[in-house]
Amino acid sequence: MKTIPKPNFTAWFVMQGFIAAMRHPDYRSISDPEMLGIYEKLAVKASKTRLVSRMIHALPYRLQYCIGELVTNRGRLRHFIFRKTEIRKQAAALLEQGKIKQVIVLGAGLDMLSLWLSERYKDIRCIEIDTSESQVFKIEALQQMLEVMPDRVEFIEGDLRNPLKAILSGSRQYDPLAKTLWIAEGFFMFIPEESVTRIFQEMHSASAKGSTVIFTTIPSKKITSAMGHVIQTLYLQKEKSPFNWVLPHEKVAEYIKSMGYYLVLQLPCDLLHKRYIGGKYKGNHNFAEDIHIANTPVL
Ligand SMILES: C[S@@+](CC[C@H](N)C(=O)[O-])C[C@H]1O[C@@H](n2cnc3c(N)ncnc32)[C@H](O)[C@@H]1O
């Protein structure tokens, strides 16, 4: 009997949380109806792959939102919408300049950013890398959802704890000389520090000078309430996706400098939330990921 491929648990959680946040009345104004439509179709398919996803998917969005925050922390679900909106804006602004010809998304999960970007920027090529469990599910789901598969987006299977160059050697469109936008959103915290460092070193030599990396970090493994931390730790262990690498945002500049990058922009998570909800923001920081944009020197 054919086994049904299932996406990585954390990829599903982010997608379902993102949908629940987009459906929340407070965040409707920053939701993109087109994106929401695509994600909802993907969520229907993902809901059939796990008991927990089936149960959550059957609930009204407001309840999904509350449960999502209960098992993580207050603000985490809206964080998905702010993080994704900001990364999409930053990526679009970089591509507008017309120099970047390749986008490579590491640990892409169920994210649809590369499809969105490739629709708007016709001269770019996108490559998504994730483990086979997520990729097989995503490709099969997209084949059923879309009339035509996007030919400028390539989905590659690979465990990124292994050398990036070997994974990219399986790509039909990867260009090591292209100015590249690398995106690692909600990903580095799941792999060991030595893999993160190796990936930064490899990205540097695997793309043209002046390439850019957008990435996120968590400041510590405990970014929830005490109860949320226990639930999260146990569940992530069960799903074989425990948090692994952490780095406070004030240490990021120094860390990447040692690998030849300089910081272009940093948006710690509290600043991100202030940016999107202004005066209504009543939070501490360190409850979700910080966003960073780094470049390699042009010369
Ligand atoms: C929290 S999800 C984030 C997905 C997506 N980037 C987003 O923001 O919606 C983390 C993703 O990293 C992927 N991942 C974790 N460890 C990996 C590894 N060693 N190699 C490749 N992908 C990995 C998971 O499969 C999952 O899709």
mmCIF file with all atom_site columns, C-alpha atoms in Angstrom, residues 57-191:
data_model
loop_
_atom_site.group_PDB
_atom_site.id
_atom_site.type_symbol
_atom_site.label_atom_id
_atom_site.label_alt_id
_atom_site.label_comp_id
_atom_site.label_asym_id
_atom_site.label_entity_id
_atom_site.label_seq_id
_atom_site.pdbx_PDB_ins_code
_atom_site.Cartn_x
_atom_site.Cartn_y
_atom_site.Cartn_z
_atom_site.occupancy
_atom_site.B_iso_or_equiv
_atom_site.pdbx_formal_charge
_atom_site.auth_seq_id
_atom_site.auth_comp_id
_atom_site.auth_asym_id
_atom_site.auth_atom_id
_atom_site.pdbx_PDB_model_num
ATOM 1   C CA . HIS A 1 57  ? -8.078  21.824 10.920  1.00 0.00 ? 57  HIS A CA 1
ATOM 2   C CA . ALA A 1 58  ? -11.654 20.871 11.832  1.00 0.00 ? 58  ALA A CA 1
ATOM 3   C CA . LEU A 1 59  ? -11.879 23.695 14.417  1.00 0.00 ? 59  LEU A CA 1
ATOM 4   C CA . PRO A 1 60  ? -12.987 27.298 13.756  1.00 0.00 ? 60  PRO A CA 1
ATOM 5   C CA . TYR A 1 61  ? -10.024 29.585 13.026  1.00 0.00 ? 61  TYR A CA 1
ATOM 6   C CA . ARG A 1 62  ? -10.467 31.594 16.245  1.00 0.00 ? 62  ARG A CA 1
ATOM 7   C CA . LEU A 1 63  ? -10.140 28.419 18.281  1.00 0.00 ? 63  LEU A CA 1
ATOM 8   C CA . GLN A 1 64  ? -7.131  27.308 16.232  1.00 0.00 ? 64  GLN A CA 1
ATOM 9   C CA . TYR A 1 65  ? -5.558  30.669 16.994  1.00 0.00 ? 65  TYR A CA 1
ATOM 10  C CA . CYS A 1 66  ? -6.194  30.352 20.754  1.00 0.00 ? 66  CYS A CA 1
ATOM 11  C CA . ILE A 1 67  ? -4.875  26.787 20.942  1.00 0.00 ? 67  ILE A CA 1
ATOM 12  C CA . GLY A 1 68  ? -1.828  27.722 18.879  1.00 0.00 ? 68  GLY A CA 1
ATOM 13  C CA . GLU A 1 69  ? -0.988  30.502 21.338  1.00 0.00 ? 69  GLU A CA 1
ATOM 14  C CA . LEU A 1 70  ? -1.719  28.321 24.339  1.00 0.00 ? 70  LEU A CA 1
ATOM 15  C CA . VAL A 1 71  ? 0.850   25.707 23.314  1.00 0.00 ? 71  VAL A CA 1
ATOM 16  C CA . THR A 1 72  ? 3.430   28.318 22.293  1.00 0.00 ? 72  THR A CA 1
ATOM 17  C CA . ASN A 1 73  ? 2.958   31.803 23.688  1.00 0.00 ? 73  ASN A CA 1
ATOM 18  C CA . ARG A 1 74  ? 0.956   34.982 23.296  1.00 0.00 ? 74  ARG A CA 1
ATOM 19  C CA . GLY A 1 75  ? 1.909   36.679 20.090  1.00 0.00 ? 75  GLY A CA 1
ATOM 20  C CA . ARG A 1 76  ? 3.479   33.685 18.377  1.00 0.00 ? 76  ARG A CA 1
ATOM 21  C CA . LEU A 1 77  ? 0.724   33.156 15.816  1.00 0.00 ? 77  LEU A CA 1
ATOM 22  C CA . ARG A 1 78  ? 0.568   36.762 14.788  1.00 0.00 ? 78  ARG A CA 1
ATOM 23  C CA . HIS A 1 79  ? 4.352   36.551 14.617  1.00 0.00 ? 79  HIS A CA 1
ATOM 24  C CA . PHE A 1 80  ? 3.984   34.138 11.677  1.00 0.00 ? 80  PHE A CA 1
ATOM 25  C CA . ILE A 1 81  ? 1.989   36.685 9.714   1.00 0.00 ? 81  ILE A CA 1
ATOM 26  C CA . PHE A 1 82  ? 4.353   39.581 10.575  1.00 0.00 ? 82  PHE A CA 1
ATOM 27  C CA . ARG A 1 83  ? 7.451   37.507 9.858   1.00 0.00 ? 83  ARG A CA 1
ATOM 28  C CA . LYS A 1 84  ? 6.166   36.230 6.527   1.00 0.00 ? 84  LYS A CA 1
ATOM 29  C CA . THR A 1 85  ? 4.824   39.616 5.434   1.00 0.00 ? 85  THR A CA 1
ATOM 30  C CA . GLU A 1 86  ? 8.108   41.331 6.315   1.00 0.00 ? 86  GLU A CA 1
ATOM 31  C CA . ILE A 1 87  ? 10.293  38.707 4.627   1.00 0.00 ? 87  ILE A CA 1
ATOM 32  C CA . ARG A 1 88  ? 8.111   38.874 1.505   1.00 0.00 ? 88  ARG A CA 1
ATOM 33  C CA . LYS A 1 89  ? 8.421   42.688 1.443   1.00 0.00 ? 89  LYS A CA 1
ATOM 34  C CA . GLN A 1 90  ? 12.181  42.582 1.965   1.00 0.00 ? 90  GLN A CA 1
ATOM 35  C CA . ALA A 1 91  ? 12.635  39.903 -0.714  1.00 0.00 ? 91  ALA A CA 1
ATOM 36  C CA . ALA A 1 92  ? 10.472  41.832 -3.194  1.00 0.00 ? 92  ALA A CA 1
ATOM 37  C CA . ALA A 1 93  ? 12.406  45.059 -2.514  1.00 0.00 ? 93  ALA A CA 1
ATOM 38  C CA . LEU A 1 94  ? 15.694  43.257 -3.212  1.00 0.00 ? 94  LEU A CA 1
ATOM 39  C CA . LEU A 1 95  ? 14.393  41.669 -6.417  1.00 0.00 ? 95  LEU A CA 1
ATOM 40  C CA . GLU A 1 96  ? 13.032  45.054 -7.589  1.00 0.00 ? 96  GLU A CA 1
ATOM 41  C CA . GLN A 1 97  ? 16.635  46.198 -7.929  1.00 0.00 ? 97  GLN A CA 1
ATOM 42  C CA . GLY A 1 98  ? 16.966  43.687 -10.781 1.00 0.00 ? 98  GLY A CA 1
ATOM 43  C CA . LYS A 1 99  ? 20.403  42.284 -9.878  1.00 0.00 ? 99  LYS A CA 1
ATOM 44  C CA . ILE A 1 100 ? 19.359  39.108 -8.097  1.00 0.00 ? 100 ILE A CA 1
ATOM 45  C CA . LYS A 1 101 ? 18.611  36.286 -10.520 1.00 0.00 ? 101 LYS A CA 1
ATOM 46  C CA . GLN A 1 102 ? 18.342  33.319 -8.179  1.00 0.00 ? 102 GLN A CA 1
ATOM 47  C CA . VAL A 1 103 ? 16.441  32.698 -4.949  1.00 0.00 ? 103 VAL A CA 1
ATOM 48  C CA . ILE A 1 104 ? 17.349  29.662 -2.830  1.00 0.00 ? 104 ILE A CA 1
ATOM 49  C CA . VAL A 1 105 ? 15.098  28.843 0.112   1.00 0.00 ? 105 VAL A CA 1
ATOM 50  C CA . LEU A 1 106 ? 16.572  26.575 2.796   1.00 0.00 ? 106 LEU A CA 1
ATOM 51  C CA . GLY A 1 107 ? 14.123  24.539 4.899   1.00 0.00 ? 107 GLY A CA 1
ATOM 52  C CA . ALA A 1 108 ? 11.284  25.900 2.744   1.00 0.00 ? 108 ALA A CA 1
ATOM 53  C CA . GLY A 1 109 ? 8.622   23.687 4.327   1.00 0.00 ? 109 GLY A CA 1
ATOM 54  C CA . LEU A 1 110 ? 5.128   24.583 3.129   1.00 0.00 ? 110 LEU A CA 1
ATOM 55  C CA . ASP A 1 111 ? 6.020   28.196 2.464   1.00 0.00 ? 111 ASP A CA 1
ATOM 56  C CA . MET A 1 112 ? 4.771   29.640 -0.835  1.00 0.00 ? 112 MET A CA 1
ATOM 57  C CA . LEU A 1 113 ? 7.124   32.614 -1.071  1.00 0.00 ? 113 LEU A CA 1
ATOM 58  C CA . SER A 1 114 ? 9.128   31.303 -4.018  1.00 0.00 ? 114 SER A CA 1
ATOM 59  C CA . LEU A 1 115 ? 5.958   30.661 -6.022  1.00 0.00 ? 115 LEU A CA 1
ATOM 60  C CA . TRP A 1 116 ? 4.760   34.186 -5.224  1.00 0.00 ? 116 TRP A CA 1
ATOM 61  C CA . LEU A 1 117 ? 8.120   35.724 -6.178  1.00 0.00 ? 117 LEU A CA 1
ATOM 62  C CA . SER A 1 118 ? 8.478   33.711 -9.392  1.00 0.00 ? 118 SER A CA 1
ATOM 63  C CA . GLU A 1 119 ? 5.020   34.882 -10.511 1.00 0.00 ? 119 GLU A CA 1
ATOM 64  C CA . ARG A 1 120 ? 6.029   38.517 -10.132 1.00 0.00 ? 120 ARG A CA 1
ATOM 65  C CA . TYR A 1 121 ? 9.673   38.463 -11.189 1.00 0.00 ? 121 TYR A CA 1
ATOM 66  C CA . LYS A 1 122 ? 9.843   36.637 -14.477 1.00 0.00 ? 122 LYS A CA 1
ATOM 67  C CA . ASP A 1 123 ? 13.637  36.647 -14.801 1.00 0.00 ? 123 ASP A CA 1
ATOM 68  C CA . ILE A 1 124 ? 14.420  34.848 -11.552 1.00 0.00 ? 124 ILE A CA 1
ATOM 69  C CA . ARG A 1 125 ? 14.804  31.165 -10.811 1.00 0.00 ? 125 ARG A CA 1
ATOM 70  C CA . CYS A 1 126 ? 13.945  29.688 -7.434  1.00 0.00 ? 126 CYS A CA 1
ATOM 71  C CA . ILE A 1 127 ? 15.189  26.569 -5.703  1.00 0.00 ? 127 ILE A CA 1
ATOM 72  C CA . GLU A 1 128 ? 13.622  25.205 -2.550  1.00 0.00 ? 128 GLU A CA 1
ATOM 73  C CA . ILE A 1 129 ? 15.464  22.707 -0.380  1.00 0.00 ? 129 ILE A CA 1
ATOM 74  C CA . ASP A 1 130 ? 13.919  20.614 2.376   1.00 0.00 ? 130 ASP A CA 1
ATOM 75  C CA . THR A 1 131 ? 14.025  17.039 3.592   1.00 0.00 ? 131 THR A CA 1
ATOM 76  C CA . SER A 1 132 ? 12.266  14.450 1.478   1.00 0.00 ? 132 SER A CA 1
ATOM 77  C CA . GLU A 1 133 ? 9.273   14.103 3.846   1.00 0.00 ? 133 GLU A CA 1
ATOM 78  C CA . SER A 1 134 ? 8.242   17.730 3.282   1.00 0.00 ? 134 SER A CA 1
ATOM 79  C CA . GLN A 1 135 ? 9.200   17.895 -0.393  1.00 0.00 ? 135 GLN A CA 1
ATOM 80  C CA . VAL A 1 136 ? 7.352   14.784 -1.508  1.00 0.00 ? 136 VAL A CA 1
ATOM 81  C CA . PHE A 1 137 ? 4.177   16.030 0.182   1.00 0.00 ? 137 PHE A CA 1
ATOM 82  C CA . LYS A 1 138 ? 4.538   19.542 -1.224  1.00 0.00 ? 138 LYS A CA 1
ATOM 83  C CA . ILE A 1 139 ? 5.205   18.457 -4.809  1.00 0.00 ? 139 ILE A CA 1
ATOM 84  C CA . GLU A 1 140 ? 2.273   16.022 -4.822  1.00 0.00 ? 140 GLU A CA 1
ATOM 85  C CA . ALA A 1 141 ? -0.045  18.620 -3.276  1.00 0.00 ? 141 ALA A CA 1
ATOM 86  C CA . LEU A 1 142 ? 0.993   21.354 -5.712  1.00 0.00 ? 142 LEU A CA 1
ATOM 87  C CA . GLN A 1 143 ? 0.595   19.004 -8.674  1.00 0.00 ? 143 GLN A CA 1
ATOM 88  C CA . GLN A 1 144 ? -3.011  18.455 -7.625  1.00 0.00 ? 144 GLN A CA 1
ATOM 89  C CA . MET A 1 145 ? -3.676  22.121 -6.799  1.00 0.00 ? 145 MET A CA 1
ATOM 90  C CA . LEU A 1 146 ? -2.094  23.906 -9.743  1.00 0.00 ? 146 LEU A CA 1
ATOM 91  C CA . GLU A 1 147 ? -2.992  23.532 -13.407 1.00 0.00 ? 147 GLU A CA 1
ATOM 92  C CA . VAL A 1 148 ? 0.670   23.805 -14.365 1.00 0.00 ? 148 VAL A CA 1
ATOM 93  C CA . MET A 1 149 ? 3.676   23.350 -12.102 1.00 0.00 ? 149 MET A CA 1
ATOM 94  C CA . PRO A 1 150 ? 5.845   26.486 -12.096 1.00 0.00 ? 150 PRO A CA 1
ATOM 95  C CA . ASP A 1 151 ? 8.845   25.716 -14.298 1.00 0.00 ? 151 ASP A CA 1
ATOM 96  C CA . ARG A 1 152 ? 11.103  28.327 -12.666 1.00 0.00 ? 152 ARG A CA 1
ATOM 97  C CA . VAL A 1 153 ? 10.676  26.861 -9.179  1.00 0.00 ? 153 VAL A CA 1
ATOM 98  C CA . GLU A 1 154 ? 12.583  23.700 -8.423  1.00 0.00 ? 154 GLU A CA 1
ATOM 99  C CA . PHE A 1 155 ? 11.988  21.539 -5.354  1.00 0.00 ? 155 PHE A CA 1
ATOM 100 C CA . ILE A 1 156 ? 15.060  19.672 -4.151  1.00 0.00 ? 156 ILE A CA 1
ATOM 101 C CA . GLU A 1 157 ? 15.259  17.047 -1.439  1.00 0.00 ? 157 GLU A CA 1
ATOM 102 C CA . GLY A 1 158 ? 18.207  17.248 0.877   1.00 0.00 ? 158 GLY A CA 1
ATOM 103 C CA . ASP A 1 159 ? 19.255  17.085 4.493   1.00 0.00 ? 159 ASP A CA 1
ATOM 104 C CA . LEU A 1 160 ? 20.972  20.413 5.044   1.00 0.00 ? 160 LEU A CA 1
ATOM 105 C CA . ARG A 1 161 ? 23.171  18.952 7.761   1.00 0.00 ? 161 ARG A CA 1
ATOM 106 C CA . ASN A 1 162 ? 25.048  17.601 4.737   1.00 0.00 ? 162 ASN A CA 1
ATOM 107 C CA . PRO A 1 163 ? 27.090  19.794 2.373   1.00 0.00 ? 163 PRO A CA 1
ATOM 108 C CA . LEU A 1 164 ? 24.983  22.277 0.444   1.00 0.00 ? 164 LEU A CA 1
ATOM 109 C CA . LYS A 1 165 ? 27.075  21.966 -2.699  1.00 0.00 ? 165 LYS A CA 1
ATOM 110 C CA . ALA A 1 166 ? 26.333  18.241 -2.973  1.00 0.00 ? 166 ALA A CA 1
ATOM 111 C CA . ILE A 1 167 ? 22.603  18.942 -2.535  1.00 0.00 ? 167 ILE A CA 1
ATOM 112 C CA . LEU A 1 168 ? 22.677  21.689 -5.163  1.00 0.00 ? 168 LEU A CA 1
ATOM 113 C CA . SER A 1 169 ? 24.559  19.454 -7.590  1.00 0.00 ? 169 SER A CA 1
ATOM 114 C CA . GLY A 1 170 ? 21.208  17.702 -8.093  1.00 0.00 ? 170 GLY A CA 1
ATOM 115 C CA . SER A 1 171 ? 19.628  20.932 -9.342  1.00 0.00 ? 171 SER A CA 1
ATOM 116 C CA . ARG A 1 172 ? 18.900  21.483 -13.029 1.00 0.00 ? 172 ARG A CA 1
ATOM 117 C CA . GLN A 1 173 ? 18.951  25.275 -12.773 1.00 0.00 ? 173 GLN A CA 1
ATOM 118 C CA . TYR A 1 174 ? 21.346  26.246 -9.979  1.00 0.00 ? 174 TYR A CA 1
ATOM 119 C CA . ASP A 1 175 ? 23.892  28.851 -11.101 1.00 0.00 ? 175 ASP A CA 1
ATOM 120 C CA . PRO A 1 176 ? 26.884  29.293 -8.737  1.00 0.00 ? 176 PRO A CA 1
ATOM 121 C CA . LEU A 1 177 ? 27.788  32.568 -10.474 1.00 0.00 ? 177 LEU A CA 1
ATOM 122 C CA . ALA A 1 178 ? 24.382  34.230 -10.045 1.00 0.00 ? 178 ALA A CA 1
ATOM 123 C CA . LYS A 1 179 ? 23.741  36.974 -7.545  1.00 0.00 ? 179 LYS A CA 1
ATOM 124 C CA . THR A 1 180 ? 21.530  35.092 -5.137  1.00 0.00 ? 180 THR A CA 1
ATOM 125 C CA . LEU A 1 181 ? 18.989  35.756 -2.434  1.00 0.00 ? 181 LEU A CA 1
ATOM 126 C CA . TRP A 1 182 ? 19.240  32.986 0.141   1.00 0.00 ? 182 TRP A CA 1
ATOM 127 C CA . ILE A 1 183 ? 16.293  32.659 2.529   1.00 0.00 ? 183 ILE A CA 1
ATOM 128 C CA . ALA A 1 184 ? 16.411  30.618 5.752   1.00 0.00 ? 184 ALA A CA 1
ATOM 129 C CA . GLU A 1 185 ? 13.163  31.480 7.511   1.00 0.00 ? 185 GLU A CA 1
ATOM 130 C CA . GLY A 1 186 ? 12.322  29.503 10.648  1.00 0.00 ? 186 GLY A CA 1
ATOM 131 C CA . PHE A 1 187 ? 15.008  26.981 9.775   1.00 0.00 ? 187 PHE A CA 1
ATOM 132 C CA . PHE A 1 188 ? 18.464  27.419 11.368  1.00 0.00 ? 188 PHE A CA 1
ATOM 133 C CA . MET A 1 189 ? 17.123  26.748 14.880  1.00 0.00 ? 189 MET A CA 1
ATOM 134 C CA . PHE A 1 190 ? 16.465  23.120 13.890  1.00 0.00 ? 190 PHE A CA 1
ATOM 135 C CA . ILE A 1 191 ? 20.027  22.216 12.931  1.00 0.00 ? 191 ILE A CA 1
#
